[in-house]
Coordinates of C-alpha atoms in Angstrom, one line a residue:
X1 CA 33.9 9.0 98.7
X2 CA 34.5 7.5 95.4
X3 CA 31.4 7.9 92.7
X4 CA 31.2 4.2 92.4
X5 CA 30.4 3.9 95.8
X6 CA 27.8 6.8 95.9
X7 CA 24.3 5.2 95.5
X8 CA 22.7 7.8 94.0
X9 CA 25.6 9.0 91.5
X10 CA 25.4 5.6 91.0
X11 CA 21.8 5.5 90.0
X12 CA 22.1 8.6 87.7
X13 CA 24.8 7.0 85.9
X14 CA 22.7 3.9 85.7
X15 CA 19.6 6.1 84.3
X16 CA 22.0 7.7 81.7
X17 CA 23.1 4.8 80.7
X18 CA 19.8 3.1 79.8
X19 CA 18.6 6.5 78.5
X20 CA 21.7 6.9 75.9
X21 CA 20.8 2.9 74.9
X22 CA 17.4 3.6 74.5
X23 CA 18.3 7.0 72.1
X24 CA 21.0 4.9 70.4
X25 CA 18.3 1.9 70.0
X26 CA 15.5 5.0 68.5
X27 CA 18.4 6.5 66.8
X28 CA 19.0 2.9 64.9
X29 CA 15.5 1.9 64.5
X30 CA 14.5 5.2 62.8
X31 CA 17.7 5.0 60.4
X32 CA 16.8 1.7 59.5
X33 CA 13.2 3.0 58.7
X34 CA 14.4 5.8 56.9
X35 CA 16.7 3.4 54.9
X36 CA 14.5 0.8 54.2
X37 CA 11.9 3.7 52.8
X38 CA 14.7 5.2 50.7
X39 CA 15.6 1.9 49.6
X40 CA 11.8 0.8 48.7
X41 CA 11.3 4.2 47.1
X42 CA 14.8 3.5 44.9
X43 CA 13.7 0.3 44.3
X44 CA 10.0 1.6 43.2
X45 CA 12.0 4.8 41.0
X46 CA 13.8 1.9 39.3
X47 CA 11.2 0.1 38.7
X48 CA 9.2 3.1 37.3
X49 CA 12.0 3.9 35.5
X50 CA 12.4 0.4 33.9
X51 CA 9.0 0.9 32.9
X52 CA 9.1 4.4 31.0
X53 CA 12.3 3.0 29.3
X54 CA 10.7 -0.3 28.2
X55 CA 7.7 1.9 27.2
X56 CA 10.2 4.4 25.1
X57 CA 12.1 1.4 23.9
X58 CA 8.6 -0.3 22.5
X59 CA 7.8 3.1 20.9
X60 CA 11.5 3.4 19.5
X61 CA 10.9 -0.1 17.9
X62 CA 7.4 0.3 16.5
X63 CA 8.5 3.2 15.1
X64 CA 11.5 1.4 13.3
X65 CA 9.4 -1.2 12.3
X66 CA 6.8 1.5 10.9
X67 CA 10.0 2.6 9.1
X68 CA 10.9 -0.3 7.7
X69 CA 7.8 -1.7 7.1
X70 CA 6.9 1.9 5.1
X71 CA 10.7 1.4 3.1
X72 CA 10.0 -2.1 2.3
X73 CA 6.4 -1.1 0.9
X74 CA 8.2 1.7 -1.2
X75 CA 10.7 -0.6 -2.4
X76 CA 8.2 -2.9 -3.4
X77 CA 5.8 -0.5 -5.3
X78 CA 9.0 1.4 -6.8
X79 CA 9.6 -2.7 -7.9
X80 CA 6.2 -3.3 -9.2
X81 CA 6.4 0.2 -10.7
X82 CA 9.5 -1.1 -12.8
X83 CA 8.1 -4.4 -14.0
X84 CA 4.4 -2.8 -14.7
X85 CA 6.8 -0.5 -17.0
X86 CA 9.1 -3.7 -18.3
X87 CA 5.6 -4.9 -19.1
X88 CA 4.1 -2.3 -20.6
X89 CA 6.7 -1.5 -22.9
X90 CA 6.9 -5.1 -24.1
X91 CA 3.2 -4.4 -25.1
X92 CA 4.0 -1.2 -27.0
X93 CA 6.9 -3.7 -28.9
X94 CA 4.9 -6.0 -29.5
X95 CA 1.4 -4.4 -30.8
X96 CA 3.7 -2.0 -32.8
X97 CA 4.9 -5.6 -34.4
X98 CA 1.0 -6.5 -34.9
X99 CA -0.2 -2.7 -36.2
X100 CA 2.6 -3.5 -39.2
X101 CA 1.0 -6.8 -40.1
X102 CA -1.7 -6.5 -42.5
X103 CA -3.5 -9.3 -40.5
X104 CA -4.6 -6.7 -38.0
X105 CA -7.5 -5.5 -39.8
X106 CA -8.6 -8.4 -38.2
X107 CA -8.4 -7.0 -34.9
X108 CA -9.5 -3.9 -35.7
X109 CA -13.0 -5.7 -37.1
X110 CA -13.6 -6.8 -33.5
X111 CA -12.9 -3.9 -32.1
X112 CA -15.0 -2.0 -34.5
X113 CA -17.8 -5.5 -33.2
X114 CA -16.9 -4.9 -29.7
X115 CA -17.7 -0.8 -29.5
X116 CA -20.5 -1.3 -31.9
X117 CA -22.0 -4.1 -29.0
X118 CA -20.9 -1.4 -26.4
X119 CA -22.5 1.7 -28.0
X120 CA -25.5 -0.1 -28.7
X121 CA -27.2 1.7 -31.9
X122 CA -29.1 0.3 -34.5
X123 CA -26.8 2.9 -36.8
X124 CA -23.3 4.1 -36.3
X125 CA -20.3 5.6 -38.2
X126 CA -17.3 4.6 -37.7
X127 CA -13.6 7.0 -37.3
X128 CA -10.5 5.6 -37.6
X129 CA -6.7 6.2 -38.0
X130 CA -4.4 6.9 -41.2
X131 CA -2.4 3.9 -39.4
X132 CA -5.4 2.0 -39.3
X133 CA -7.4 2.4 -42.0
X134 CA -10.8 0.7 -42.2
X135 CA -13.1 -0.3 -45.4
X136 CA -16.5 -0.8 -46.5
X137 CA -15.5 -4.8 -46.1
X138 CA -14.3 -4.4 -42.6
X139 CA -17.7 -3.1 -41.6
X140 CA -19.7 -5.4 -42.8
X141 CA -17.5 -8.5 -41.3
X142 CA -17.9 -6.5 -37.7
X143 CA -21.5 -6.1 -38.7
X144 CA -21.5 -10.0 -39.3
X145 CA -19.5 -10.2 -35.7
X146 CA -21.9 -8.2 -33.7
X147 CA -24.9 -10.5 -35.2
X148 CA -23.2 -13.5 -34.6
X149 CA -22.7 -12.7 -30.9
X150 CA -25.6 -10.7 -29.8
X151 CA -28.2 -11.2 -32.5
X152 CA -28.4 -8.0 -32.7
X153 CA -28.6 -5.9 -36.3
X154 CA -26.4 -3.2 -36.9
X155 CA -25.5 -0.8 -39.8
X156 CA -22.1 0.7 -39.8
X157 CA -21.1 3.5 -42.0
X158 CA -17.5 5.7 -42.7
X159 CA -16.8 8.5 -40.5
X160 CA -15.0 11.4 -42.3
X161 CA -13.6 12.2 -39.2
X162 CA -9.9 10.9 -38.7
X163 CA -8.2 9.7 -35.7
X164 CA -4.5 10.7 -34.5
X165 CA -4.4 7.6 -32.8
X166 CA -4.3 3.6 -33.2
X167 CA -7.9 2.2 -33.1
X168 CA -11.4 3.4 -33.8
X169 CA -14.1 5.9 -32.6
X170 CA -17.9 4.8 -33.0
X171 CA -20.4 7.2 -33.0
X172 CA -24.8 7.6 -33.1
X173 CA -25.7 9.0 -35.9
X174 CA -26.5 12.7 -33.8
X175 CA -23.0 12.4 -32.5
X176 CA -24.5 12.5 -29.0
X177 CA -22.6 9.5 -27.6
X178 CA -19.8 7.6 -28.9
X179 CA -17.4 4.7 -27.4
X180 CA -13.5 5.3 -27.9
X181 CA -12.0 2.1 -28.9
X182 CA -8.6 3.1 -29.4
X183 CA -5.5 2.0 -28.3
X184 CA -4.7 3.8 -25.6
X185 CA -7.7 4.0 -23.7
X186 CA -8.0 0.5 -24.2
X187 CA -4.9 0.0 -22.4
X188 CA -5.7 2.3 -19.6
X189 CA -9.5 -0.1 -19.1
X190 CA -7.4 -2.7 -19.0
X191 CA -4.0 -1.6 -17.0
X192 CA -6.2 -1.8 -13.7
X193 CA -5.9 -5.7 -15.1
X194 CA -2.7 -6.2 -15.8
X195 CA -1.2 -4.1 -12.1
X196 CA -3.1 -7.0 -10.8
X197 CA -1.2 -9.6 -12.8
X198 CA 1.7 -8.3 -11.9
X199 CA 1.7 -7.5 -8.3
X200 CA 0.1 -11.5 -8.3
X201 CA 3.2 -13.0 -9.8
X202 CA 5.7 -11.0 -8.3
X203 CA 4.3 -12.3 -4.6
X204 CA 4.7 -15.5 -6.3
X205 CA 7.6 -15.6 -6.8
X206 CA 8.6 -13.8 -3.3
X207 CA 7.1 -16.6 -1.9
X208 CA 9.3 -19.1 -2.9

C-alpha cells in the first residue's frame, strides 16, 4: 500500500506538517522579537551614546571657551599693563620737565596747602627735598592757601629733616603723625585713578 493512501500515515504526516509550520512560525516570531529588542536596545545605546558625546562635546567646548576667554583676559591685562606703563612713564618725562622749571615751587606750595589741610594742625614743620627745596616765603603763601580754602589758620615752620625724594613731609609738632606728600606716594593714591582711565579708554576704543 502506498503511504499516500494510508489514512493514518497520512494523518501523521499531516500533524507533522502543521507542527513543523507552527515551530517555523514560533521560530520566526521569536527572532523577530529578539531583533526588534536588539534593534530598540541599539537604537536606545546610540542614542545614549549621542548623548554622553554631545555632553563631552559641550564640556570640550566650554572648556575652550574658558581657555580663550582666560587668554583673551591675559592678553588684555598684559595690554593694559603696557599702556598703564606707556603712561606712566610719560608722567615721569613729563614731571621731570616740571621739577626743572623754577615755576614749580608753585606746586610744591599746594602741596605743602594740601598736606597741611590733610594733617590738620594748628602747627606743623615742614621736610622737604635737596631737589625741592622750600623757603620761609613758600610757607607762608601755603599758609595763605590753606586759609583761603578752609578758613582755617595754620603756622608752618622748617623741618631740619631732609627728604631723598621729590615732594614734602608734614609733621605735628611731637612728630606723632605726619602726611607724606611726596611724589611717589602721590602717584601710587592716585594710580588706582589713572588704571581706571585707562582700562576706560582702551574699551573705547575696542568698541569701535
Amino acid at each position: 500500500m502506498m503511504t499516500e493512501d494510508n489514512p493514518l500515515i497520512q494523518g501523521i504526516l499531516s500533524e507533522a506538517e502543521e507542527k513543523a509550520k507552527r515551530t517555523i512560525a514560533d521560530s520566526e516570531e521569536e527572532a523577530a522579537a529578539i531583533i526588534s529588542e536588539a534593534e530598540e536596545r541599539a537604537a536606545r545605546e546610540c542614542e545614549m551614546e549621542k548623548r554622553s558625546y554631545s555632553v563631552r562635546l559641550e564640556q570640550i567646548q566650554a572648556r575652550e571657551e574658558s581657555a580663550r576667554r582666560g587668554i583673551d583676559r591675559l592678553i588684555e591685562l598684559k595690554g593694559l599693563d603696557t599702556v598703564y606703563k606707556d603712561v606712566m612713564d610719560e608722567v615721569d618725562r613729563r614731571m621731570s620737565e616740571k621739577i626743572a622749571s623754577p615755576s614749580f615751587s608753585s606746586v610744591i606750595v599746594s602741596w605743602i596747602a594740601e598736606a597741611a589741610i590733610g594733617l590738620d594742625k594748628k602747627e606743623a614743620r615742614v621736610s622737604f627735598s635737596e631737589k625741592t627745596p622750600v623757603t620761609l616765603e613758600m610757607l607762608k603763601e601755603a599758609e595763605e592757601l590753606v586759609k583761603k580754602e578752609t578758613g582755617a589758620t595754620v603756622s608752618l615752620s622748617l623741618d631740619t629733616e631732609r627728604l631723598s625724594g621729590v615732594g614734602v613731609v608734614l609733621s605735628s609738632m611731637d612728630g606723632k603723625v605726619s602726611y607724606n606728600n611726596q611724589l611717589d606716594v602721590r602717584m601710587r593714591r592716585y594710580s588706582r585713578d589713572i588704571k581706571k582711565i585707562v582700562q576706560e579708554e582702551n574699551a573705547r576704543q575696542n568698541s569701535r
